[in-house]
Every structure is written in C-alpha cells, then in structure tokens.
Short mmCIF file of C-alpha atoms in Angstrom, two decimals:
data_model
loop_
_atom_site.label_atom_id
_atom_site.label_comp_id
_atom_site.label_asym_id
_atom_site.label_seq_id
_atom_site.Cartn_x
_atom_site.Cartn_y
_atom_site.Cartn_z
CA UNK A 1 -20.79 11.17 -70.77
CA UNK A 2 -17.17 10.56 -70.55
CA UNK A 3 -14.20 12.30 -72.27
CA UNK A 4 -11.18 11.31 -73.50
CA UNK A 5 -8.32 11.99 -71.82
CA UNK A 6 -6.68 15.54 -71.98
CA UNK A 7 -9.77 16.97 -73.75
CA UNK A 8 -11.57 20.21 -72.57
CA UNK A 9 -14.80 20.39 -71.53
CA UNK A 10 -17.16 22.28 -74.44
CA UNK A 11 -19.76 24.91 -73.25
CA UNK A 12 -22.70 24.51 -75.38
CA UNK A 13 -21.34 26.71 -77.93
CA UNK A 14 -18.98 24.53 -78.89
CA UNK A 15 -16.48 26.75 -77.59
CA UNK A 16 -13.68 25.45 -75.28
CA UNK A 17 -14.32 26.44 -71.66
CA UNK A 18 -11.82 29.55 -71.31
CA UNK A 19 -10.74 32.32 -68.83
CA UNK A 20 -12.83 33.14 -65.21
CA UNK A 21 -15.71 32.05 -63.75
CA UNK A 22 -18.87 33.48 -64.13
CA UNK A 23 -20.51 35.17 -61.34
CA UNK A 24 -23.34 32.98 -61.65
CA UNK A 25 -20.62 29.99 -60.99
CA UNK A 26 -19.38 32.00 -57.98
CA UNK A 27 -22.73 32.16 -56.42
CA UNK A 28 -22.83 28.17 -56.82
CA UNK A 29 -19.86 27.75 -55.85
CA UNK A 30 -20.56 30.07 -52.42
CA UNK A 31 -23.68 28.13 -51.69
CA UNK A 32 -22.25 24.79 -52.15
CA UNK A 33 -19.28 25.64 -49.60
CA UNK A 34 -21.98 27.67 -47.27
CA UNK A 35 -24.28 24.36 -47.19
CA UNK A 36 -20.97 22.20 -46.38
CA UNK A 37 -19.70 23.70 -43.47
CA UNK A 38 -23.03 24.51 -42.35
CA UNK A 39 -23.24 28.25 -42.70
CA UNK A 40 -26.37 30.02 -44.07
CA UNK A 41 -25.52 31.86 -47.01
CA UNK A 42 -25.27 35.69 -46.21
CA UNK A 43 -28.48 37.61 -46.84
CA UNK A 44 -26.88 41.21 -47.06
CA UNK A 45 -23.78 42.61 -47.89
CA UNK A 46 -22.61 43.40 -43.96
CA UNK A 47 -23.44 39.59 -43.16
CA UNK A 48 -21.36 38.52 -46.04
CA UNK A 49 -18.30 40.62 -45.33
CA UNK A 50 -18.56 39.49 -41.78
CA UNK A 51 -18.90 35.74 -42.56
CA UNK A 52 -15.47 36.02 -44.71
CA UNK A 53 -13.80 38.14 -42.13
CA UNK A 54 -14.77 35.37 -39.77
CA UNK A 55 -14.01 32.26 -41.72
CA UNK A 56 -10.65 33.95 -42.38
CA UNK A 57 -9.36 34.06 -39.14
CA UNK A 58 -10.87 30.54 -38.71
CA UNK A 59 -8.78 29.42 -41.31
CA UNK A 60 -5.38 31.02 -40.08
CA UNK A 61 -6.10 34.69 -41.05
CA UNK A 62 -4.55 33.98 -44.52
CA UNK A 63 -7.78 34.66 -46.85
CA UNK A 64 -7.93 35.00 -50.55
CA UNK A 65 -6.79 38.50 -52.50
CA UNK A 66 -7.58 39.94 -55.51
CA UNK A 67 -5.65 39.26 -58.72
CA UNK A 68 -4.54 41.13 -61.35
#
C-alpha cells in the first residue's frame, strides 16, 4: 500500500501516528540493531547496561541521553 506524498501514516485507529515510541517498538527496534551487528540481545539487566557501555565507547564514547 502506498501513500501519497506528505501524508501520515494511520495507526489502526484511524488516528495519526503521534508523539514517542512505544516500548514495545523499542524492544524491536533493539533486536533488529542487536541481530545487525551481530550481538545477542542482553538477557539481564547487568548484560544490557554493559553491552551499551561497550558499544558506546565503540562508537566514540558519545552515547545517547535522556530528554526532557
């Protein structure tokens, strides 16, 4: 199904998609970047915050903050 151009995406609500992700998204989204650079997805909340500190510094030691 293709959409014009300019319009927004509907959920199935009808409702225009609006404001953050969902955590159910975020969890997707994790995976999908976990599978792609070949990392298994973190089983427990140590592993996890290890696997971001690590990819971090990997990238440059910039890393994503919380906003607002």
């Amino acid at each position: 199904m293709e959409e014009a151009q300019g319009q927004r995406r509907r959920r199935f609500g009808g409702a225009p998609d609006r404001g953050k992700p969902t955590v159910k998204q975020i969890y997707a989204l994790a995976g999908a970047l976990c599978e792609r650079c070949g990392e298994k997805f973190p089983e427990t909340l140590a592993a996890a915050s290890e696997l971001i500190e690590r990819l971090r510094n990997e990238n440059g030691g910039g890393g994503a903050t919380r906003s607002g």
